[in-house]
Coordinates of N, CA, C and O and ligand atoms in Angstrom, one line a residue:
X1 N -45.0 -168.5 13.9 CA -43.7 -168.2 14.5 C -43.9 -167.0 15.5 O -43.5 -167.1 16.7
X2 N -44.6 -165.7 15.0 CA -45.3 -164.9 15.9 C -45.5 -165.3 17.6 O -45.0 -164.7 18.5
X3 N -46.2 -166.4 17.4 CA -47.0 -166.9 18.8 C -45.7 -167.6 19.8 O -45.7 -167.6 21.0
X4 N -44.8 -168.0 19.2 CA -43.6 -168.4 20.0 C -42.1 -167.6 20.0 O -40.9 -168.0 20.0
X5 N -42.7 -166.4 19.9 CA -42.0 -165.0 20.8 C -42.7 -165.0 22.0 O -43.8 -165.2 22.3
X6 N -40.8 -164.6 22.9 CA -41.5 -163.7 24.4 C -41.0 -163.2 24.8 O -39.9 -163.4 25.3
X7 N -41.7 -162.0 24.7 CA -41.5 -160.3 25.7 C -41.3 -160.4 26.8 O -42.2 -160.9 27.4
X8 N -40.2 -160.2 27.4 CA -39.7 -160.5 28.8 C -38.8 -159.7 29.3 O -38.1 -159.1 28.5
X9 N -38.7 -159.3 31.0 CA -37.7 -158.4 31.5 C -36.6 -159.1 31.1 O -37.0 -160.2 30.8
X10 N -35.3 -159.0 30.9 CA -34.0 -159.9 30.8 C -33.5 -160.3 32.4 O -33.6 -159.5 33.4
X11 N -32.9 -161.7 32.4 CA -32.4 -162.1 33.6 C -30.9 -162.5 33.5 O -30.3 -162.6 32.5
X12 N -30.5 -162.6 34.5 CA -28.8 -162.7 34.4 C -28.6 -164.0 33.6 O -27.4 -164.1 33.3
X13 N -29.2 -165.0 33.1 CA -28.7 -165.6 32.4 C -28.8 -165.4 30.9 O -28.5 -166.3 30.1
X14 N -29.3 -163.8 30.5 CA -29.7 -163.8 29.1 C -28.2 -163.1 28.9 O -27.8 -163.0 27.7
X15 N -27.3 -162.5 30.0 CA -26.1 -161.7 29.6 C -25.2 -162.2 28.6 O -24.5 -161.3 28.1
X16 N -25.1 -163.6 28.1 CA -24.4 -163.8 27.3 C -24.9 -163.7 25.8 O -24.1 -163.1 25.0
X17 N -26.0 -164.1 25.5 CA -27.0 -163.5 24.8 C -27.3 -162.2 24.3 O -27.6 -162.1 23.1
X18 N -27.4 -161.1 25.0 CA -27.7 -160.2 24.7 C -26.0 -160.0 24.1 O -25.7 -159.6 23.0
X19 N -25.2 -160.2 25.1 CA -24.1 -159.8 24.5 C -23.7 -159.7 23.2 O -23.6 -158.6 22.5
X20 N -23.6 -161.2 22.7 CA -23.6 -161.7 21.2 C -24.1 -161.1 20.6 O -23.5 -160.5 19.7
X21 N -25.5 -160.9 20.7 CA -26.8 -160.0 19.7 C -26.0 -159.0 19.4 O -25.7 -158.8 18.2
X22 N -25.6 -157.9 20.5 CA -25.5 -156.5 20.5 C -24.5 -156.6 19.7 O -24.6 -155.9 18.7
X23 N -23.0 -157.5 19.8 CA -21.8 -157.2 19.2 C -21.7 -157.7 17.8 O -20.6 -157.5 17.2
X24 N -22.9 -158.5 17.1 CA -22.7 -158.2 15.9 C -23.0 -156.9 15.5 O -22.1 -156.5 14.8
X25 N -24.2 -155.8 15.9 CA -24.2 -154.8 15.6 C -23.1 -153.3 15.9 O -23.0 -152.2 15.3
X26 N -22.3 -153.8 17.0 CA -21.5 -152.9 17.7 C -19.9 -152.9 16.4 O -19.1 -152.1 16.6
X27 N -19.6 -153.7 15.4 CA -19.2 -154.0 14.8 C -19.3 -153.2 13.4 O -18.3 -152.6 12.8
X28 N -20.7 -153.2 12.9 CA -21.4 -152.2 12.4 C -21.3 -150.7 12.6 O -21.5 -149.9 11.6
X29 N -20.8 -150.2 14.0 CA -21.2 -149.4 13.9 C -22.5 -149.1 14.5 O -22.5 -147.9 14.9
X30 N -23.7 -149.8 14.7 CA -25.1 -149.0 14.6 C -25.3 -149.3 16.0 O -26.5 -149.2 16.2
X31 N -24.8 -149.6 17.2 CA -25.2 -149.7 18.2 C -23.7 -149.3 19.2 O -22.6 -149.4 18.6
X32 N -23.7 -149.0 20.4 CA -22.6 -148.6 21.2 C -22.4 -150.0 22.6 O -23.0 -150.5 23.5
X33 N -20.7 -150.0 21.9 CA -20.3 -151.6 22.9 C -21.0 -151.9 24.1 O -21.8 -151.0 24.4
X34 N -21.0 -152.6 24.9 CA -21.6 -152.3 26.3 C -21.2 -154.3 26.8 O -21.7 -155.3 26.2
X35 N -20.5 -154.2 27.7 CA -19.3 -154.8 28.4 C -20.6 -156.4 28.5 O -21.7 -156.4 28.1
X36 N -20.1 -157.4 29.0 CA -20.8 -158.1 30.1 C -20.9 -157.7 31.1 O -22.0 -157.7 31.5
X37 N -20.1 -157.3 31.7 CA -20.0 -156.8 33.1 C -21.3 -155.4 33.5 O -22.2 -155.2 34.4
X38 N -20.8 -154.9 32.5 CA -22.3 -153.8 32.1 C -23.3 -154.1 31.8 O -24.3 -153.4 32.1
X39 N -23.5 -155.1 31.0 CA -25.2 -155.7 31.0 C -25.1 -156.7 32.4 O -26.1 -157.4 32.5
X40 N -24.4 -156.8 33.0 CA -25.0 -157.7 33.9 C -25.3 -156.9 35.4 O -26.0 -157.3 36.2
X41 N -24.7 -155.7 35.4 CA -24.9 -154.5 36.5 C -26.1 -154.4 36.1 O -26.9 -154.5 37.0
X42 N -26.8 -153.9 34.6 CA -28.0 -153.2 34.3 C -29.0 -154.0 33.7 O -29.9 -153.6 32.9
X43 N -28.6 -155.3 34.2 CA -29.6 -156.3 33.4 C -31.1 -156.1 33.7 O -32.0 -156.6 33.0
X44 N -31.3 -155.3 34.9 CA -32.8 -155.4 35.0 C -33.6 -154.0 34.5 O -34.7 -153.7 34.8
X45 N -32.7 -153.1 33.4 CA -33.0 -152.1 32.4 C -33.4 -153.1 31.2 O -34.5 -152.8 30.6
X46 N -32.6 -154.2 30.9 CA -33.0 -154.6 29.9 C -34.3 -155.8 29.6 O -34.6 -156.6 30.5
X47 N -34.9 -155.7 28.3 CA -36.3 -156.3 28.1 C -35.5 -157.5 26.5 O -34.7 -157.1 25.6
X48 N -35.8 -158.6 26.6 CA -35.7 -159.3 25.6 C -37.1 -159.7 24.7 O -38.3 -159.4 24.9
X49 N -36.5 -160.3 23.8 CA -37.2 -161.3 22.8 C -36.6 -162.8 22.7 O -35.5 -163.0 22.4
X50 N -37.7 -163.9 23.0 CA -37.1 -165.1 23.4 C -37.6 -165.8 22.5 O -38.8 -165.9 22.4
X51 N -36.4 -166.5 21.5 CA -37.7 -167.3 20.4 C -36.4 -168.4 20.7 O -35.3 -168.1 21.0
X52 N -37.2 -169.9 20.5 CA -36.7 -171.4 21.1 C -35.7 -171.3 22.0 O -34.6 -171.8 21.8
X53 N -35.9 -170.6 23.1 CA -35.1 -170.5 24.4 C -33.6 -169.4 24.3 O -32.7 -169.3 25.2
X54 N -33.7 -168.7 22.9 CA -32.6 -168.0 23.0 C -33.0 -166.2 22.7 O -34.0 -165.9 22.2
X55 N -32.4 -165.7 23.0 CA -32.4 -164.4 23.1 C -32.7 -164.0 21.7 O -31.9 -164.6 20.9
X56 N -33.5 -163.3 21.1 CA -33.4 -162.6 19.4 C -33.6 -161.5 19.4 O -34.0 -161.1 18.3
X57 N -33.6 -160.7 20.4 CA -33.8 -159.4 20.3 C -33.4 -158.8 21.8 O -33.1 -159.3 22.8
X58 N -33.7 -157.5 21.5 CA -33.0 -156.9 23.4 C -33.7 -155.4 22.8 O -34.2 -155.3 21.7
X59 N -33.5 -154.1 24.0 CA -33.7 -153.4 24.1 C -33.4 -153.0 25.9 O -33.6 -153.8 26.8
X60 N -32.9 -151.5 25.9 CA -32.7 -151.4 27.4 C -32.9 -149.6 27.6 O -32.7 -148.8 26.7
X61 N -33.2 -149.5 28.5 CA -33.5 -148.4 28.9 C -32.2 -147.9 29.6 O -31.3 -148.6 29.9
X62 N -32.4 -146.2 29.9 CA -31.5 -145.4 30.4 C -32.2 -144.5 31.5 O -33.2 -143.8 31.3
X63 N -31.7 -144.5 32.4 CA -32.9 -143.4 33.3 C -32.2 -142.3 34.0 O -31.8 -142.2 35.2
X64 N -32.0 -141.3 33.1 CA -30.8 -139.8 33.2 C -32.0 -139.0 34.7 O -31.6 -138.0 35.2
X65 N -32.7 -139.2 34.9 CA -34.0 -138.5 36.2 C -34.7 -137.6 35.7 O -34.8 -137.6 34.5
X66 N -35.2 -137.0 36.1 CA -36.0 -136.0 35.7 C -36.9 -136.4 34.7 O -37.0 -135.8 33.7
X67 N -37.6 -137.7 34.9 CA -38.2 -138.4 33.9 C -38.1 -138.7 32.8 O -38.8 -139.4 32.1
X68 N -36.9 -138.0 32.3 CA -36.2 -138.4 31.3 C -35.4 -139.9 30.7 O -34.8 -140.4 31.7
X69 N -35.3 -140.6 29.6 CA -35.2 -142.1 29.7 C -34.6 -142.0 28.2 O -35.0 -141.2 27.3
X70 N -33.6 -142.9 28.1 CA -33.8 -143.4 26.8 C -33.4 -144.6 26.5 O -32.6 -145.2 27.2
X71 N -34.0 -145.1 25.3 CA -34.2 -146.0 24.6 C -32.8 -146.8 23.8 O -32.7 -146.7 22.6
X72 N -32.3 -147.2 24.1 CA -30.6 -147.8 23.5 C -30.8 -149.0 23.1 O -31.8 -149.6 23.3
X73 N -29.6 -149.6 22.4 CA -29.5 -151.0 22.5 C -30.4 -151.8 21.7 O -30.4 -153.0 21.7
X74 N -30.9 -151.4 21.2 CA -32.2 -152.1 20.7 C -32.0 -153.1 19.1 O -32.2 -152.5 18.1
X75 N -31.7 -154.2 18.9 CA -31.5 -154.7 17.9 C -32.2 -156.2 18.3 O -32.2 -156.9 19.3
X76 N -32.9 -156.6 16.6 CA -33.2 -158.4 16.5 C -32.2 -159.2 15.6 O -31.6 -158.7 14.6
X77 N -32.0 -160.2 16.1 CA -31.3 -160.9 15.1 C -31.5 -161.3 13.3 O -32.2 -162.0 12.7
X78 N -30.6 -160.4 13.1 CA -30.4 -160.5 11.7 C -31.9 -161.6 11.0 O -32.9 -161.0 10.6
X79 N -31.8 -162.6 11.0 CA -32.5 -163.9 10.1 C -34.3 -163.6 10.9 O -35.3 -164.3 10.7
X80 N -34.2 -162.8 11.6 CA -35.8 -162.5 12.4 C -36.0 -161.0 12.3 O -36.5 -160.2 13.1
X81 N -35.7 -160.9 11.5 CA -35.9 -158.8 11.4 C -37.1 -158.6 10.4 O -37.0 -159.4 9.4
X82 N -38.2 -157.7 10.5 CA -38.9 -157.6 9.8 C -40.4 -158.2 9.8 O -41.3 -158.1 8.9
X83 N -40.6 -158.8 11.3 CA -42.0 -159.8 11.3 C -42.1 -159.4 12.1 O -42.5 -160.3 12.9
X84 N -41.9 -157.7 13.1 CA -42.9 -157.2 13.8 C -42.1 -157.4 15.5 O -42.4 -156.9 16.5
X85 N -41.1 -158.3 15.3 CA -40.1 -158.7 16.8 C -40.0 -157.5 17.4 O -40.4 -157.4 18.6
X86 N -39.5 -156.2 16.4 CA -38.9 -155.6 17.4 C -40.1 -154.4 17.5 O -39.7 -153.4 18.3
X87 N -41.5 -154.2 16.9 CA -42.7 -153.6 17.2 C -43.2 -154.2 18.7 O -43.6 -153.5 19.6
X88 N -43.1 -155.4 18.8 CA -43.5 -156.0 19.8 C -42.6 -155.5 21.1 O -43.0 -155.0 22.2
X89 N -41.5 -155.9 20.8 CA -40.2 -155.3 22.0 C -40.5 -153.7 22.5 O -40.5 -153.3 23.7
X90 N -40.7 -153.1 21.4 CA -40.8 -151.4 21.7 C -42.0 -151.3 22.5 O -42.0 -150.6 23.5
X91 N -43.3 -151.9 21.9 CA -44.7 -151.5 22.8 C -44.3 -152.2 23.9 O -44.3 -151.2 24.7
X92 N -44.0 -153.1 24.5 CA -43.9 -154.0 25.3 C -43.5 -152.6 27.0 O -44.1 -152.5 28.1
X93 N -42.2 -151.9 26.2 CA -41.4 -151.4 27.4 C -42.6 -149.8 27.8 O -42.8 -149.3 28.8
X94 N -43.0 -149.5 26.2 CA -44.0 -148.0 26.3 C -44.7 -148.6 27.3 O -44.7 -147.8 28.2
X95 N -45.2 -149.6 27.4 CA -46.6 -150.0 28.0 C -46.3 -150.2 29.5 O -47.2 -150.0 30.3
X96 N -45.0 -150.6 29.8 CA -44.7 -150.6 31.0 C -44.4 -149.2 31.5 O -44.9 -148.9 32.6
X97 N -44.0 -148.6 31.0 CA -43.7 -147.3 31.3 C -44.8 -146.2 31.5 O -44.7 -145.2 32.2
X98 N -46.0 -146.8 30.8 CA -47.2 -145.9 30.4 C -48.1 -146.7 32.2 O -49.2 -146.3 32.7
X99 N -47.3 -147.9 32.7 CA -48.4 -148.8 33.9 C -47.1 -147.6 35.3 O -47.5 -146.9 36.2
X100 N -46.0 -147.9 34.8 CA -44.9 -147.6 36.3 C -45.1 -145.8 36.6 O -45.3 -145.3 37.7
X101 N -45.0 -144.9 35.3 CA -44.9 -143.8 35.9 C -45.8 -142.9 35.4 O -46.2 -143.1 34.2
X102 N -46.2 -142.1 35.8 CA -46.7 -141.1 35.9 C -46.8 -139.9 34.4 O -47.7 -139.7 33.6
X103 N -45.5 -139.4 34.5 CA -44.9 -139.0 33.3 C -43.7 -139.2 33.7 O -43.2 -139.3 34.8
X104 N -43.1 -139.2 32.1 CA -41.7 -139.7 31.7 C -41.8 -139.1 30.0 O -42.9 -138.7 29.4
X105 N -40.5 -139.1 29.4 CA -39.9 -138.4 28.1 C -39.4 -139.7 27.3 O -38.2 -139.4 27.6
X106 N -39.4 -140.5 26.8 CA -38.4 -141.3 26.5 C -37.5 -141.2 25.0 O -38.1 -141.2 23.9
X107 N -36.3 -141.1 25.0 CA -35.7 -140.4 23.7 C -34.8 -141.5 22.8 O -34.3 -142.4 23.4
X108 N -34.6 -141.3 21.8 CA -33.5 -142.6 21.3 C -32.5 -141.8 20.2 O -32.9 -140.8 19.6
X109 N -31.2 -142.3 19.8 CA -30.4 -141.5 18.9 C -30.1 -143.0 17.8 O -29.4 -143.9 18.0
X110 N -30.9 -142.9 16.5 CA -30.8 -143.9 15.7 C -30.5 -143.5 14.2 O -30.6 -142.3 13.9
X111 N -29.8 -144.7 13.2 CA -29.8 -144.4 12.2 C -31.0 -144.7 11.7 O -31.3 -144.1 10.7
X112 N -31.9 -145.7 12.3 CA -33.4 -145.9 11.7 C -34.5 -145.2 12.3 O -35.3 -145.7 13.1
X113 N -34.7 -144.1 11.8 CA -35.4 -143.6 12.6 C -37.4 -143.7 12.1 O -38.4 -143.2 12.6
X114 N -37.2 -144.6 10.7 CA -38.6 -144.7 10.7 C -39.2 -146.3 11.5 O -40.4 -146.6 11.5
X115 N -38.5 -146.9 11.9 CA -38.4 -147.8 12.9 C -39.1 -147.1 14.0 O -40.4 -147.2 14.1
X116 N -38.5 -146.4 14.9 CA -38.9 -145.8 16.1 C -40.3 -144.4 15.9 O -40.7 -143.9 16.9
X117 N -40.7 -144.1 14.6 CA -41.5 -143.1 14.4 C -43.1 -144.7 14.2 O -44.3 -144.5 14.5
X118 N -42.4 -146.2 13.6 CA -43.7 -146.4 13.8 C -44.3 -146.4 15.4 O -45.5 -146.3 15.8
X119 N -43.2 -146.4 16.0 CA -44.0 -146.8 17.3 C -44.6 -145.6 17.8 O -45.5 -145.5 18.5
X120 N -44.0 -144.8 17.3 CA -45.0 -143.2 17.4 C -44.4 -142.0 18.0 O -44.9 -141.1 18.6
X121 N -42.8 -142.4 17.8 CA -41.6 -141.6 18.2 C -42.1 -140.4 17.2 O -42.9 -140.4 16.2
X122 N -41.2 -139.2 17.7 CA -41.3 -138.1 16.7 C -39.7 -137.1 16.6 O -39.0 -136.8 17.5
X123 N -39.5 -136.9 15.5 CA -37.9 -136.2 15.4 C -37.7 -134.8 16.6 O -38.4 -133.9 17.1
X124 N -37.0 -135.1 16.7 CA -36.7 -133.8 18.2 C -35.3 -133.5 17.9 O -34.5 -134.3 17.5
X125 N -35.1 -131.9 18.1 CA -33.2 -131.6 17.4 C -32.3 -132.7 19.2 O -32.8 -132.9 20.4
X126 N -31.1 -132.9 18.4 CA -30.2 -133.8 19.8 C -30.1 -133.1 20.8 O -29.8 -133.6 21.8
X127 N -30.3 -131.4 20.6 CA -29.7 -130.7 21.5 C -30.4 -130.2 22.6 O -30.1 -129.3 23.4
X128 N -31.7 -131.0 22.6 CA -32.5 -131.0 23.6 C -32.4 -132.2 24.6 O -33.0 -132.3 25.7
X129 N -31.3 -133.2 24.1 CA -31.1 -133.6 25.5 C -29.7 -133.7 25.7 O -29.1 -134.6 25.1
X130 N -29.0 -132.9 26.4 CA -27.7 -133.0 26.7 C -27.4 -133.8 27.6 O -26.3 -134.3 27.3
X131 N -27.7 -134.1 28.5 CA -27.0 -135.8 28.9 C -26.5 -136.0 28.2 O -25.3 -135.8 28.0
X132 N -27.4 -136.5 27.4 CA -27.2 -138.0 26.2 C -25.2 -137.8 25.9 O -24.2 -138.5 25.9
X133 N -25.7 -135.9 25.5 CA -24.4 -135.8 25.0 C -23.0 -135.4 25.6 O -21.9 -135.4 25.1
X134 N -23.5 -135.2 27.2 CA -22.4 -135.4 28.1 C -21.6 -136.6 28.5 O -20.5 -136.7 28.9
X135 N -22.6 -137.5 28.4 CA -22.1 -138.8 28.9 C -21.7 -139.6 27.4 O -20.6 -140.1 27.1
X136 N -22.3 -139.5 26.8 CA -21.8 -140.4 25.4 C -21.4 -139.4 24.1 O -20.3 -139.5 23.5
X137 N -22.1 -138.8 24.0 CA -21.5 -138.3 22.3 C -20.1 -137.9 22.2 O -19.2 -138.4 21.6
X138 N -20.2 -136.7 23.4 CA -18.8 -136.0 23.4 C -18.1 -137.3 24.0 O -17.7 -137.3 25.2
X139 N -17.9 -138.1 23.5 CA -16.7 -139.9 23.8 C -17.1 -140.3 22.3 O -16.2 -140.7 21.7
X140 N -18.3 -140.2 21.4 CA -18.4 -140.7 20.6 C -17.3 -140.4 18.8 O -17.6 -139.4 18.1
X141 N -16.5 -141.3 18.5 CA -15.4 -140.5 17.2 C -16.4 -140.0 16.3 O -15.8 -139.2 15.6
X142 N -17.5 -140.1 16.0 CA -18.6 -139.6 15.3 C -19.3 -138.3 15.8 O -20.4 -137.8 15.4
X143 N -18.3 -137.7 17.0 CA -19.2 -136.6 17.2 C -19.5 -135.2 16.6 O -20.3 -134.3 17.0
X144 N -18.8 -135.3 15.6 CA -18.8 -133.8 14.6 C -19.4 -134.2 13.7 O -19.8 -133.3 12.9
X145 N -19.8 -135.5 13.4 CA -20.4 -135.7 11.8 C -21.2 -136.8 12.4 O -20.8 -137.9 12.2
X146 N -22.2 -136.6 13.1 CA -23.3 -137.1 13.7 C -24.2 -138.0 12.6 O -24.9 -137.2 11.9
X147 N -24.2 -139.1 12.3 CA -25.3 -139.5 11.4 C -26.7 -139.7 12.1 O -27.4 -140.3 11.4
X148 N -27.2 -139.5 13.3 CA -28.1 -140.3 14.1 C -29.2 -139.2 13.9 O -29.0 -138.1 13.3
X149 N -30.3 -139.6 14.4 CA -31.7 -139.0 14.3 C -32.7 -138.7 15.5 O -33.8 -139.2 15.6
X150 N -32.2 -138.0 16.2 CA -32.8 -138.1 17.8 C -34.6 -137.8 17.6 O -35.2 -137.1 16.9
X151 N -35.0 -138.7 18.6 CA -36.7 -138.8 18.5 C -37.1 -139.3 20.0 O -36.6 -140.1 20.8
X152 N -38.3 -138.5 20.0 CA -38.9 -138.4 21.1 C -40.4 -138.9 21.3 O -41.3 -138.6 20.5
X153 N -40.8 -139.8 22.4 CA -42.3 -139.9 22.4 C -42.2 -139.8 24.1 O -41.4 -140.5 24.7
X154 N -43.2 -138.8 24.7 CA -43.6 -138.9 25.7 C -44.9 -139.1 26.4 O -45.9 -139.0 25.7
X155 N -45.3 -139.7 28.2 CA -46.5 -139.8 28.4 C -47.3 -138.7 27.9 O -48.5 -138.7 28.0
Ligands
COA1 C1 -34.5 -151.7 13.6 C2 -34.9 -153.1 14.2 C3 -34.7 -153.0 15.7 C4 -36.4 -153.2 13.8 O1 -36.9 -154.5 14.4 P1 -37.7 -155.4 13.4 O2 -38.3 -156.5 14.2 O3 -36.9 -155.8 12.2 O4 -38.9 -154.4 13.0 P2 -40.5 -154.7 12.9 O5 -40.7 -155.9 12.0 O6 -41.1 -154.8 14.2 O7 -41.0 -153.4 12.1 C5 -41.8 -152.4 12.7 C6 -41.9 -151.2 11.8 O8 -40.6 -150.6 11.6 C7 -40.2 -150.5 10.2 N1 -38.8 -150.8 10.1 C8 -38.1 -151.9 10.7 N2 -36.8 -151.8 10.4 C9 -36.7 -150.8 9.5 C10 -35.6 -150.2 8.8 N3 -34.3 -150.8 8.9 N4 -35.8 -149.1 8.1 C11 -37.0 -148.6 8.0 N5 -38.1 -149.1 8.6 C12 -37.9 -150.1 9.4 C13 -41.1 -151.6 9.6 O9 -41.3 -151.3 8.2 C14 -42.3 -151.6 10.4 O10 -43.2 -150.5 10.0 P3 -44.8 -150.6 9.9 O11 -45.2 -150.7 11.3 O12 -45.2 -149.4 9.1 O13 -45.0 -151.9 9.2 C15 -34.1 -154.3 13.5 O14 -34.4 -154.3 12.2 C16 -32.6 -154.2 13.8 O15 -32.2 -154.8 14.7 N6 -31.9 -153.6 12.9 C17 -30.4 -153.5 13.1 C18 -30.0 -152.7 14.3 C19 -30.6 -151.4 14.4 O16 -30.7 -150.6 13.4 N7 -31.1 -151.0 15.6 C20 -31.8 -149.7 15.8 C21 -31.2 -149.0 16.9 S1 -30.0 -147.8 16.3

């Protein structure tokens, strides 16, 4: 099953797809809404997982400047979680990242955070990146009782 995964930039036809994916989790809770209209503006942030021609996974980048980046979005479909989809999705984007720039920071705000430590993320306090929390937390109704785990891996 392994061998018929594929790591891929996302193209405007995966927008309805990723959609779906994300909004079973945005339902949850464990991921933050994000429109069609918005994945189809930033569709070329986002990187898929493609198993029998459909979308099973996603992941998308944020790029605040100053080399700074993060990591969002990131979920596999429920019935494919656990066989390494979303290890493959994560090295996939490091490695692009590690070919396009130079240096870069990349950071993520998760409830799973030994997920993102396998890929070799490391805990960092939130309050080292304030973007994050200008543009989203302070909007977020969870912003006083934060359950998330901010982590960091840079070049
Ligand atoms: C978290 C998620 C993206 C991981 O993808 P996956 O394909 O299931 O994970 P993999 O099979 O590639 O696992 C890679 C590693 O992460 C660990 N891991 C995966 N999910 C985990 C979880 N929920 N809790 C703890 N560890 C987890 C695995 O044990 C594995 O560790 P190893 O390298 O030591 O064997 C996926 O389970 C998911 O979509 N979960 C629901 C949404 C979510 O929590 N997204 C995270 C963003 S907030």
């Amino acid at each position: 099953m392994k061998d018929q995964i594929k790591i891929r930039t996302a193209l405007l036809a995966d927008v309805d797809g990723i959609y779906d994916l994300l909004e079973l989790y945005v339902a949850q809770g464990i991921v933050l809404k994000r429109s069609k209209e918005d994945i189809s503006f930033f569709i070329g942030n986002f990187t898929v997982a493609e198993y029998q021609g459909k979308v099973c996974g996603c992941a998308a980048l944020r790029d605040y400047g100053n080399d700074l980046l993060e990591l969002r979005s990131v979920v596999i479909s429920p019935e494919l979680q656990g066989r390494g989809i979303g290890r493959s999705l994560g090295h996939f984007i490091i490695e692009k990242l590690k070919k396009e720039r130079q240096e870069w920071r990349l950071f993520t705000l998760t409830t799973t955070p030994a997920f993102f430590r396998s890929l070799g993320f490391s805990e960092v306090v939130k309050e080292a990146f304030p973007e994050k929390i200008w543009s989203d937390c302070s909007k977020c109704p969870k912003c006083h009782c934060c359950d998330e785990t901010a982590l960091l891996i840079t070049s």
